[in-house]
Amino acid sequence: DILLNVKATDWVKYLNEKIGLAKMQLATAKSGTEESRVKGTAPSHSIEEFQGNYDHPAYGTVKLTVENDSLFAKFPVKKYYLEHWHYDVFNPLEVKNGVVDTSATQGLLFHFNMNEQGDIASLKLKLEPTLDAMEFERTPFTAHVDASKLNDYVGEYELSGMKIKISLDGKSGLL
């Protein structure tokens, strides 16, 4: 403040007030979560359709996978079991030493959004209590199929009275 020749500010007081406000907002969000839950709903898609990599330019990638019949989110250092909350919203429960910890709630919900075709397109997470939710764009997992398996589909077919020909591209090995 002296270097800039401006009125002195008590930065410790200012930052403590901001931290206090953020903590209060987080506590409010956590307490209101259970009351806002809509019971008896189901996701719009099967859990397999939520799988994929969800990318954000600043926060990196969250990988969603299905293990047995459950959906999991893998961050670089943590793994979460995603408990269905309501509609296309899931509650993350941390996995510690291979066990789901149901005692600690994160105060954070995973909100999934669809595109115009009805596919899961993105994930919104409110990672910072004082900011809007961050949107992570979905990239579905790619299925790698051996070229010899693709050969099984090469041929001529008739579809609704129209003939179609399926062949392999010699360069890429794609249908």
Short mmCIF file of N, CA and C in Angstrom, two decimals:
data_model
loop_
_atom_site.label_atom_id
_atom_site.label_comp_id
_atom_site.label_asym_id
_atom_site.label_seq_id
_atom_site.Cartn_x
_atom_site.Cartn_y
_atom_site.Cartn_z
N ASP A 1 0.82 -1.20 0.00
CA ASP A 1 0.00 0.00 0.00
C ASP A 1 0.86 1.26 0.00
N ILE A 2 1.97 1.19 0.73
CA ILE A 2 2.87 2.34 0.78
C ILE A 2 3.49 2.58 -0.60
N LEU A 3 3.92 1.50 -1.26
CA LEU A 3 4.54 1.64 -2.58
C LEU A 3 3.56 2.20 -3.61
N LEU A 4 2.32 1.84 -3.49
CA LEU A 4 1.31 2.31 -4.44
C LEU A 4 0.70 3.65 -4.04
N ASN A 5 1.08 4.10 -2.85
CA ASN A 5 0.58 5.37 -2.32
C ASN A 5 -0.95 5.38 -2.25
N VAL A 6 -1.48 4.27 -1.68
CA VAL A 6 -2.93 4.17 -1.48
C VAL A 6 -3.21 3.99 0.01
N LYS A 7 -4.48 4.16 0.35
CA LYS A 7 -4.90 4.02 1.74
C LYS A 7 -4.54 2.62 2.25
N ALA A 8 -4.02 2.54 3.45
CA ALA A 8 -3.60 1.26 4.03
C ALA A 8 -4.80 0.34 4.23
N THR A 9 -4.60 -0.94 3.88
CA THR A 9 -5.64 -1.96 4.04
C THR A 9 -5.13 -3.04 4.98
N ASP A 10 -5.98 -3.47 5.90
CA ASP A 10 -5.64 -4.58 6.79
C ASP A 10 -5.94 -5.87 6.03
N TRP A 11 -4.93 -6.37 5.31
CA TRP A 11 -5.12 -7.52 4.44
C TRP A 11 -5.45 -8.79 5.21
N VAL A 12 -4.91 -8.95 6.39
CA VAL A 12 -5.21 -10.13 7.20
C VAL A 12 -6.69 -10.14 7.56
N LYS A 13 -7.20 -9.01 7.98
CA LYS A 13 -8.62 -8.90 8.33
C LYS A 13 -9.49 -9.17 7.09
N TYR A 14 -9.11 -8.55 5.98
CA TYR A 14 -9.86 -8.70 4.73
C TYR A 14 -9.93 -10.17 4.31
N LEU A 15 -8.78 -10.85 4.29
CA LEU A 15 -8.74 -12.25 3.87
C LEU A 15 -9.45 -13.17 4.86
N ASN A 16 -9.35 -12.89 6.15
CA ASN A 16 -10.08 -13.69 7.14
C ASN A 16 -11.58 -13.56 6.95
N GLU A 17 -12.05 -12.38 6.60
CA GLU A 17 -13.47 -12.19 6.32
C GLU A 17 -13.90 -13.01 5.10
N LYS A 18 -13.07 -13.00 4.04
CA LYS A 18 -13.37 -13.78 2.82
C LYS A 18 -13.38 -15.28 3.11
N ILE A 19 -12.41 -15.73 3.90
CA ILE A 19 -12.35 -17.16 4.26
C ILE A 19 -13.57 -17.53 5.10
N GLY A 20 -13.95 -16.68 6.03
CA GLY A 20 -15.13 -16.93 6.86
C GLY A 20 -16.39 -17.02 6.02
N LEU A 21 -16.52 -16.12 5.03
CA LEU A 21 -17.68 -16.14 4.14
C LEU A 21 -17.70 -17.43 3.33
N ALA A 22 -16.55 -17.84 2.80
CA ALA A 22 -16.48 -19.08 2.02
C ALA A 22 -16.84 -20.29 2.88
N LYS A 23 -16.36 -20.33 4.11
CA LYS A 23 -16.69 -21.45 5.01
C LYS A 23 -18.18 -21.47 5.33
N MET A 24 -18.77 -20.31 5.52
CA MET A 24 -20.20 -20.22 5.80
C MET A 24 -21.01 -20.70 4.59
N GLN A 25 -20.60 -20.31 3.38
CA GLN A 25 -21.29 -20.76 2.17
C GLN A 25 -21.18 -22.27 1.99
N LEU A 26 -20.01 -22.82 2.30
CA LEU A 26 -19.82 -24.27 2.20
C LEU A 26 -20.70 -25.00 3.20
N ALA A 27 -20.78 -24.50 4.44
CA ALA A 27 -21.62 -25.12 5.46
C ALA A 27 -23.09 -25.06 5.05
N THR A 28 -23.51 -23.95 4.48
CA THR A 28 -24.90 -23.81 4.01
C THR A 28 -25.18 -24.79 2.89
N ALA A 29 -24.25 -24.92 1.97
CA ALA A 29 -24.42 -25.85 0.85
C ALA A 29 -24.52 -27.28 1.35
N LYS A 30 -23.67 -27.66 2.32
CA LYS A 30 -23.70 -29.02 2.85
C LYS A 30 -25.00 -29.29 3.58
N SER A 31 -25.48 -28.33 4.37
CA SER A 31 -26.69 -28.56 5.16
C SER A 31 -27.94 -28.62 4.28
N GLY A 32 -27.94 -27.89 3.16
CA GLY A 32 -29.11 -27.87 2.30
C GLY A 32 -29.17 -29.02 1.31
N THR A 33 -28.11 -29.78 1.21
CA THR A 33 -28.04 -30.83 0.20
C THR A 33 -29.08 -31.92 0.43
N GLU A 34 -29.17 -32.47 1.63
CA GLU A 34 -30.09 -33.57 1.93
C GLU A 34 -31.55 -33.13 1.75
N GLU A 35 -31.85 -31.89 2.15
CA GLU A 35 -33.22 -31.40 2.03
C GLU A 35 -33.64 -31.24 0.56
N SER A 36 -32.68 -30.98 -0.32
CA SER A 36 -33.01 -30.76 -1.72
C SER A 36 -33.08 -32.06 -2.52
N ARG A 37 -32.76 -33.18 -1.90
CA ARG A 37 -32.76 -34.47 -2.61
C ARG A 37 -34.18 -34.89 -2.97
N VAL A 38 -34.36 -35.33 -4.22
CA VAL A 38 -35.67 -35.79 -4.69
C VAL A 38 -35.62 -37.32 -4.68
N LYS A 39 -36.37 -37.92 -3.81
CA LYS A 39 -36.36 -39.38 -3.65
C LYS A 39 -37.17 -40.05 -4.77
N GLY A 40 -36.81 -41.30 -5.08
CA GLY A 40 -37.57 -42.10 -6.03
C GLY A 40 -37.30 -41.80 -7.49
N THR A 41 -36.17 -41.15 -7.79
CA THR A 41 -35.84 -40.85 -9.18
C THR A 41 -34.76 -41.82 -9.67
N ALA A 42 -34.53 -41.81 -10.97
CA ALA A 42 -33.52 -42.67 -11.57
C ALA A 42 -32.74 -41.85 -12.59
N PRO A 43 -31.49 -42.24 -12.88
CA PRO A 43 -30.73 -41.54 -13.93
C PRO A 43 -31.42 -41.70 -15.29
N SER A 44 -31.18 -40.75 -16.18
CA SER A 44 -31.78 -40.80 -17.52
C SER A 44 -31.10 -41.82 -18.42
N HIS A 45 -29.90 -42.27 -18.06
CA HIS A 45 -29.12 -43.21 -18.86
C HIS A 45 -28.64 -44.34 -17.95
N SER A 46 -28.21 -45.44 -18.57
CA SER A 46 -27.57 -46.50 -17.80
C SER A 46 -26.23 -45.97 -17.31
N ILE A 47 -25.71 -46.53 -16.22
CA ILE A 47 -24.45 -46.00 -15.68
C ILE A 47 -23.29 -46.17 -16.65
N GLU A 48 -23.37 -47.17 -17.54
CA GLU A 48 -22.32 -47.35 -18.54
C GLU A 48 -22.20 -46.14 -19.46
N GLU A 49 -23.31 -45.46 -19.70
CA GLU A 49 -23.32 -44.32 -20.60
C GLU A 49 -22.70 -43.06 -19.98
N PHE A 50 -22.43 -43.08 -18.67
CA PHE A 50 -21.78 -41.96 -18.00
C PHE A 50 -20.26 -42.08 -18.08
N GLN A 51 -19.76 -43.27 -18.46
CA GLN A 51 -18.32 -43.51 -18.53
C GLN A 51 -17.65 -42.57 -19.53
N GLY A 52 -16.41 -42.25 -19.26
CA GLY A 52 -15.63 -41.44 -20.18
C GLY A 52 -14.66 -40.56 -19.43
N ASN A 53 -13.89 -39.80 -20.18
CA ASN A 53 -13.00 -38.81 -19.60
C ASN A 53 -13.70 -37.46 -19.65
N TYR A 54 -13.69 -36.76 -18.54
CA TYR A 54 -14.30 -35.44 -18.44
C TYR A 54 -13.17 -34.44 -18.21
N ASP A 55 -13.00 -33.51 -19.16
CA ASP A 55 -11.85 -32.62 -19.15
C ASP A 55 -12.22 -31.18 -18.88
N HIS A 56 -11.36 -30.52 -18.09
CA HIS A 56 -11.48 -29.09 -17.82
C HIS A 56 -10.09 -28.49 -18.02
N PRO A 57 -9.98 -27.34 -18.70
CA PRO A 57 -8.66 -26.79 -18.99
C PRO A 57 -7.82 -26.46 -17.75
N ALA A 58 -8.45 -26.10 -16.65
CA ALA A 58 -7.69 -25.75 -15.44
C ALA A 58 -7.61 -26.90 -14.43
N TYR A 59 -8.66 -27.70 -14.32
CA TYR A 59 -8.71 -28.75 -13.30
C TYR A 59 -8.30 -30.12 -13.81
N GLY A 60 -8.06 -30.26 -15.10
CA GLY A 60 -7.59 -31.53 -15.63
C GLY A 60 -8.71 -32.49 -15.97
N THR A 61 -8.40 -33.78 -15.84
CA THR A 61 -9.31 -34.84 -16.28
C THR A 61 -9.82 -35.67 -15.11
N VAL A 62 -11.12 -35.95 -15.15
CA VAL A 62 -11.76 -36.88 -14.23
C VAL A 62 -12.18 -38.07 -15.09
N LYS A 63 -11.77 -39.27 -14.68
CA LYS A 63 -12.10 -40.48 -15.45
C LYS A 63 -13.23 -41.21 -14.74
N LEU A 64 -14.37 -41.39 -15.43
CA LEU A 64 -15.49 -42.13 -14.87
C LEU A 64 -15.53 -43.53 -15.46
N THR A 65 -15.57 -44.53 -14.58
CA THR A 65 -15.60 -45.92 -15.01
C THR A 65 -16.66 -46.68 -14.22
N VAL A 66 -17.07 -47.80 -14.79
CA VAL A 66 -18.00 -48.70 -14.10
C VAL A 66 -17.21 -49.90 -13.63
N GLU A 67 -17.32 -50.20 -12.36
CA GLU A 67 -16.71 -51.40 -11.78
C GLU A 67 -17.84 -52.21 -11.17
N ASN A 68 -17.97 -53.46 -11.62
CA ASN A 68 -19.12 -54.30 -11.27
C ASN A 68 -20.37 -53.56 -11.70
N ASP A 69 -21.20 -53.11 -10.78
CA ASP A 69 -22.42 -52.38 -11.17
C ASP A 69 -22.42 -50.96 -10.61
N SER A 70 -21.23 -50.41 -10.33
CA SER A 70 -21.13 -49.11 -9.68
C SER A 70 -20.29 -48.14 -10.49
N LEU A 71 -20.62 -46.86 -10.37
CA LEU A 71 -19.92 -45.79 -11.09
C LEU A 71 -18.88 -45.18 -10.16
N PHE A 72 -17.65 -45.00 -10.69
CA PHE A 72 -16.56 -44.42 -9.92
C PHE A 72 -15.94 -43.27 -10.68
N ALA A 73 -15.48 -42.26 -9.93
CA ALA A 73 -14.76 -41.12 -10.50
C ALA A 73 -13.32 -41.19 -10.00
N LYS A 74 -12.39 -41.13 -10.93
CA LYS A 74 -10.97 -41.19 -10.57
C LYS A 74 -10.30 -39.87 -10.91
N PHE A 75 -9.84 -39.20 -9.86
CA PHE A 75 -9.04 -38.00 -10.00
C PHE A 75 -7.57 -38.44 -9.91
N PRO A 76 -6.64 -37.56 -10.23
CA PRO A 76 -5.23 -37.99 -10.18
C PRO A 76 -4.80 -38.57 -8.83
N VAL A 77 -5.35 -38.07 -7.72
CA VAL A 77 -4.91 -38.57 -6.41
C VAL A 77 -6.00 -39.23 -5.58
N LYS A 78 -7.25 -39.15 -6.00
CA LYS A 78 -8.34 -39.73 -5.21
C LYS A 78 -9.32 -40.46 -6.11
N LYS A 79 -10.06 -41.39 -5.48
CA LYS A 79 -11.08 -42.15 -6.18
C LYS A 79 -12.38 -42.03 -5.37
N TYR A 80 -13.50 -41.87 -6.09
CA TYR A 80 -14.80 -41.73 -5.44
C TYR A 80 -15.81 -42.70 -6.03
N TYR A 81 -16.61 -43.28 -5.15
CA TYR A 81 -17.80 -44.04 -5.56
C TYR A 81 -18.89 -43.01 -5.76
N LEU A 82 -19.62 -43.08 -6.86
CA LEU A 82 -20.68 -42.11 -7.12
C LEU A 82 -22.04 -42.73 -6.78
N GLU A 83 -22.59 -42.27 -5.69
CA GLU A 83 -23.90 -42.72 -5.21
C GLU A 83 -24.97 -41.92 -5.95
N HIS A 84 -25.95 -42.61 -6.53
CA HIS A 84 -27.02 -41.88 -7.21
C HIS A 84 -27.76 -41.03 -6.19
N TRP A 85 -27.90 -39.75 -6.49
CA TRP A 85 -28.56 -38.81 -5.58
C TRP A 85 -30.00 -38.58 -6.03
N HIS A 86 -30.15 -38.03 -7.21
CA HIS A 86 -31.44 -37.91 -7.88
C HIS A 86 -31.21 -37.51 -9.33
N TYR A 87 -32.16 -37.89 -10.20
CA TYR A 87 -32.07 -37.59 -11.63
C TYR A 87 -30.66 -37.93 -12.16
N ASP A 88 -29.97 -36.96 -12.78
CA ASP A 88 -28.61 -37.19 -13.28
C ASP A 88 -27.58 -36.54 -12.36
N VAL A 89 -27.82 -36.64 -11.08
CA VAL A 89 -26.94 -36.06 -10.06
C VAL A 89 -26.46 -37.18 -9.15
N PHE A 90 -25.15 -37.17 -8.86
CA PHE A 90 -24.53 -38.21 -8.04
C PHE A 90 -23.74 -37.57 -6.90
N ASN A 91 -23.70 -38.27 -5.77
CA ASN A 91 -22.98 -37.84 -4.58
C ASN A 91 -21.67 -38.63 -4.47
N PRO A 92 -20.51 -37.95 -4.47
CA PRO A 92 -19.24 -38.69 -4.38
C PRO A 92 -18.92 -39.10 -2.94
N LEU A 93 -18.54 -40.37 -2.79
CA LEU A 93 -18.08 -40.89 -1.50
C LEU A 93 -16.66 -41.41 -1.71
N GLU A 94 -15.73 -40.90 -0.92
CA GLU A 94 -14.31 -41.23 -1.13
C GLU A 94 -14.05 -42.71 -0.86
N VAL A 95 -13.19 -43.28 -1.69
CA VAL A 95 -12.74 -44.66 -1.52
C VAL A 95 -11.37 -44.59 -0.84
N LYS A 96 -11.30 -45.17 0.37
CA LYS A 96 -10.05 -45.17 1.13
C LYS A 96 -9.63 -46.61 1.37
N ASN A 97 -8.43 -46.94 0.95
CA ASN A 97 -7.91 -48.30 1.12
C ASN A 97 -8.86 -49.35 0.56
N GLY A 98 -9.49 -49.04 -0.58
CA GLY A 98 -10.38 -49.99 -1.23
C GLY A 98 -11.78 -50.07 -0.64
N VAL A 99 -12.10 -49.20 0.34
CA VAL A 99 -13.41 -49.23 1.01
C VAL A 99 -14.08 -47.86 0.84
N VAL A 100 -15.37 -47.88 0.52
CA VAL A 100 -16.13 -46.63 0.37
C VAL A 100 -16.40 -46.05 1.75
N ASP A 101 -15.99 -44.79 1.96
CA ASP A 101 -16.19 -44.10 3.24
C ASP A 101 -17.52 -43.35 3.18
N THR A 102 -18.54 -43.92 3.81
CA THR A 102 -19.87 -43.30 3.79
C THR A 102 -20.06 -42.29 4.91
N SER A 103 -19.06 -42.16 5.79
CA SER A 103 -19.21 -41.26 6.94
C SER A 103 -18.94 -39.80 6.59
N ALA A 104 -18.16 -39.56 5.55
CA ALA A 104 -17.80 -38.18 5.21
C ALA A 104 -18.47 -37.76 3.91
N THR A 105 -19.21 -36.68 3.97
CA THR A 105 -19.81 -36.13 2.75
C THR A 105 -18.92 -35.01 2.25
N GLN A 106 -18.87 -34.84 0.96
CA GLN A 106 -18.00 -33.85 0.35
C GLN A 106 -18.66 -32.47 0.23
N GLY A 107 -19.99 -32.42 0.34
CA GLY A 107 -20.69 -31.16 0.10
C GLY A 107 -20.62 -30.77 -1.38
N LEU A 108 -20.45 -31.79 -2.22
CA LEU A 108 -20.23 -31.59 -3.64
C LEU A 108 -21.08 -32.62 -4.37
N LEU A 109 -21.75 -32.22 -5.42
CA LEU A 109 -22.54 -33.15 -6.21
C LEU A 109 -22.07 -33.11 -7.66
N PHE A 110 -22.11 -34.26 -8.31
CA PHE A 110 -21.76 -34.37 -9.73
C PHE A 110 -23.05 -34.21 -10.53
N HIS A 111 -23.15 -33.14 -11.33
CA HIS A 111 -24.33 -32.86 -12.16
C HIS A 111 -23.97 -33.17 -13.61
N PHE A 112 -24.69 -34.10 -14.23
CA PHE A 112 -24.43 -34.46 -15.61
C PHE A 112 -25.43 -33.77 -16.53
N ASN A 113 -24.93 -33.32 -17.69
CA ASN A 113 -25.75 -32.63 -18.67
C ASN A 113 -25.76 -33.40 -19.98
N MET A 114 -26.86 -33.27 -20.72
CA MET A 114 -27.00 -33.93 -22.02
C MET A 114 -26.88 -32.91 -23.15
N ASN A 115 -26.51 -33.42 -24.33
CA ASN A 115 -26.52 -32.58 -25.52
C ASN A 115 -27.88 -32.72 -26.21
N GLU A 116 -28.05 -32.11 -27.39
CA GLU A 116 -29.33 -32.15 -28.10
C GLU A 116 -29.72 -33.54 -28.56
N GLN A 117 -28.73 -34.43 -28.75
CA GLN A 117 -29.02 -35.81 -29.16
C GLN A 117 -29.39 -36.69 -27.97
N GLY A 118 -29.30 -36.15 -26.76
CA GLY A 118 -29.66 -36.92 -25.58
C GLY A 118 -28.50 -37.69 -24.97
N ASP A 119 -27.28 -37.48 -25.49
CA ASP A 119 -26.10 -38.15 -24.95
C ASP A 119 -25.53 -37.35 -23.77
N ILE A 120 -24.88 -38.05 -22.85
CA ILE A 120 -24.20 -37.35 -21.75
C ILE A 120 -23.05 -36.56 -22.37
N ALA A 121 -23.03 -35.24 -22.15
CA ALA A 121 -22.06 -34.37 -22.81
C ALA A 121 -21.06 -33.73 -21.84
N SER A 122 -21.49 -33.50 -20.59
CA SER A 122 -20.59 -32.82 -19.67
C SER A 122 -20.98 -33.09 -18.22
N LEU A 123 -20.09 -32.67 -17.37
CA LEU A 123 -20.23 -32.83 -15.92
C LEU A 123 -19.97 -31.47 -15.30
N LYS A 124 -20.83 -31.06 -14.37
CA LYS A 124 -20.60 -29.79 -13.65
C LYS A 124 -20.31 -30.09 -12.19
N LEU A 125 -19.23 -29.46 -11.71
CA LEU A 125 -18.81 -29.60 -10.32
C LEU A 125 -18.62 -28.22 -9.72
N LYS A 126 -19.18 -28.00 -8.54
CA LYS A 126 -18.98 -26.73 -7.84
C LYS A 126 -17.81 -26.93 -6.89
N LEU A 127 -16.61 -26.77 -7.46
CA LEU A 127 -15.38 -27.02 -6.71
C LEU A 127 -15.00 -25.87 -5.78
N GLU A 128 -15.41 -24.67 -6.13
CA GLU A 128 -15.11 -23.49 -5.32
C GLU A 128 -16.45 -22.91 -4.86
N PRO A 129 -16.65 -22.79 -3.54
CA PRO A 129 -17.96 -22.34 -3.05
C PRO A 129 -18.36 -20.94 -3.48
N THR A 130 -17.40 -20.08 -3.81
CA THR A 130 -17.75 -18.71 -4.19
C THR A 130 -17.83 -18.51 -5.70
N LEU A 131 -17.60 -19.58 -6.49
CA LEU A 131 -17.64 -19.48 -7.95
C LEU A 131 -18.76 -20.35 -8.53
N ASP A 132 -19.08 -20.10 -9.78
CA ASP A 132 -20.04 -20.96 -10.48
C ASP A 132 -19.45 -22.34 -10.65
N ALA A 133 -20.31 -23.32 -10.92
CA ALA A 133 -19.85 -24.69 -11.13
C ALA A 133 -18.93 -24.74 -12.36
N MET A 134 -17.90 -25.60 -12.27
CA MET A 134 -16.96 -25.79 -13.37
C MET A 134 -17.50 -26.89 -14.28
N GLU A 135 -17.43 -26.67 -15.59
CA GLU A 135 -17.95 -27.66 -16.54
C GLU A 135 -16.81 -28.47 -17.14
N PHE A 136 -16.92 -29.79 -17.05
CA PHE A 136 -15.96 -30.73 -17.59
C PHE A 136 -16.59 -31.38 -18.82
N GLU A 137 -15.97 -31.23 -19.98
CA GLU A 137 -16.50 -31.79 -21.23
C GLU A 137 -16.17 -33.27 -21.33
N ARG A 138 -17.15 -34.07 -21.77
CA ARG A 138 -16.99 -35.52 -21.85
C ARG A 138 -16.39 -35.95 -23.19
N THR A 139 -15.46 -36.88 -23.08
CA THR A 139 -14.93 -37.59 -24.24
C THR A 139 -15.19 -39.06 -23.98
N PRO A 140 -16.07 -39.71 -24.75
CA PRO A 140 -16.34 -41.13 -24.52
C PRO A 140 -15.08 -41.97 -24.74
N PHE A 141 -15.03 -43.10 -24.07
CA PHE A 141 -13.92 -44.02 -24.28
C PHE A 141 -13.98 -44.55 -25.70
N THR A 142 -12.83 -44.79 -26.28
CA THR A 142 -12.73 -45.32 -27.63
C THR A 142 -12.59 -46.83 -27.57
N ALA A 143 -13.35 -47.53 -28.39
CA ALA A 143 -13.23 -48.99 -28.47
C ALA A 143 -12.21 -49.33 -29.53
N HIS A 144 -11.19 -50.07 -29.16
CA HIS A 144 -10.17 -50.49 -30.11
C HIS A 144 -10.53 -51.89 -30.60
N VAL A 145 -10.74 -51.99 -31.91
CA VAL A 145 -11.13 -53.26 -32.51
C VAL A 145 -10.05 -53.69 -33.49
N ASP A 146 -9.62 -54.92 -33.38
CA ASP A 146 -8.60 -55.47 -34.26
C ASP A 146 -9.11 -55.50 -35.70
N ALA A 147 -8.22 -55.20 -36.65
CA ALA A 147 -8.59 -55.17 -38.07
C ALA A 147 -9.17 -56.49 -38.54
N SER A 148 -8.68 -57.61 -38.00
CA SER A 148 -9.21 -58.91 -38.42
C SER A 148 -10.68 -59.05 -38.01
N LYS A 149 -11.05 -58.45 -36.87
CA LYS A 149 -12.45 -58.48 -36.43
C LYS A 149 -13.31 -57.61 -37.34
N LEU A 150 -12.77 -56.47 -37.77
CA LEU A 150 -13.52 -55.59 -38.67
C LEU A 150 -13.80 -56.26 -40.01
N ASN A 151 -12.92 -57.17 -40.43
CA ASN A 151 -13.12 -57.90 -41.68
C ASN A 151 -14.43 -58.68 -41.68
N ASP A 152 -14.90 -59.07 -40.49
CA ASP A 152 -16.16 -59.81 -40.38
C ASP A 152 -17.35 -59.00 -40.90
N TYR A 153 -17.22 -57.66 -40.93
CA TYR A 153 -18.32 -56.79 -41.34
C TYR A 153 -18.23 -56.35 -42.79
N VAL A 154 -17.14 -56.68 -43.47
CA VAL A 154 -16.96 -56.30 -44.87
C VAL A 154 -17.94 -57.09 -45.74
N GLY A 155 -18.60 -56.41 -46.68
CA GLY A 155 -19.53 -57.07 -47.59
C GLY A 155 -20.61 -56.13 -48.06
N GLU A 156 -21.58 -56.70 -48.79
CA GLU A 156 -22.72 -55.92 -49.27
C GLU A 156 -23.95 -56.32 -48.48
N TYR A 157 -24.74 -55.29 -48.12
CA TYR A 157 -25.93 -55.50 -47.32
C TYR A 157 -27.10 -54.76 -47.96
N GLU A 158 -28.30 -55.24 -47.65
CA GLU A 158 -29.49 -54.53 -48.09
C GLU A 158 -30.19 -54.01 -46.85
N LEU A 159 -30.46 -52.72 -46.87
CA LEU A 159 -31.07 -52.06 -45.72
C LEU A 159 -32.26 -51.25 -46.21
N SER A 160 -33.47 -51.68 -45.89
CA SER A 160 -34.70 -51.01 -46.29
C SER A 160 -34.76 -50.79 -47.80
N GLY A 161 -34.37 -51.81 -48.56
CA GLY A 161 -34.44 -51.73 -50.00
C GLY A 161 -33.24 -51.05 -50.65
N MET A 162 -32.31 -50.56 -49.85
CA MET A 162 -31.14 -49.89 -50.38
C MET A 162 -29.91 -50.76 -50.13
N LYS A 163 -29.07 -50.91 -51.16
CA LYS A 163 -27.86 -51.72 -51.02
C LYS A 163 -26.72 -50.83 -50.51
N ILE A 164 -26.00 -51.35 -49.53
CA ILE A 164 -24.83 -50.65 -49.02
C ILE A 164 -23.63 -51.58 -49.05
N LYS A 165 -22.46 -50.99 -49.24
CA LYS A 165 -21.24 -51.77 -49.31
C LYS A 165 -20.31 -51.30 -48.18
N ILE A 166 -19.84 -52.25 -47.38
CA ILE A 166 -18.92 -51.96 -46.29
C ILE A 166 -17.55 -52.51 -46.68
N SER A 167 -16.53 -51.64 -46.59
CA SER A 167 -15.17 -52.07 -46.92
C SER A 167 -14.20 -51.43 -45.94
N LEU A 168 -12.99 -51.99 -45.88
CA LEU A 168 -11.93 -51.44 -45.04
C LEU A 168 -11.09 -50.46 -45.83
N ASP A 169 -10.73 -49.36 -45.17
CA ASP A 169 -9.79 -48.41 -45.76
C ASP A 169 -8.41 -49.03 -45.66
N GLY A 170 -7.72 -49.15 -46.77
CA GLY A 170 -6.42 -49.80 -46.80
C GLY A 170 -5.36 -49.10 -45.97
N LYS A 171 -5.46 -47.79 -45.80
CA LYS A 171 -4.45 -47.03 -45.06
C LYS A 171 -4.66 -47.10 -43.56
N SER A 172 -5.87 -46.80 -43.12
CA SER A 172 -6.14 -46.69 -41.69
C SER A 172 -6.71 -47.96 -41.08
N GLY A 173 -7.24 -48.84 -41.92
CA GLY A 173 -7.87 -50.05 -41.39
C GLY A 173 -9.24 -49.79 -40.82
N LEU A 174 -9.83 -48.61 -41.11
CA LEU A 174 -11.16 -48.27 -40.63
C LEU A 174 -12.22 -48.74 -41.60
N LEU A 175 -13.44 -48.97 -41.07
CA LEU A 175 -14.56 -49.36 -41.94
C LEU A 175 -14.97 -48.16 -42.77
#
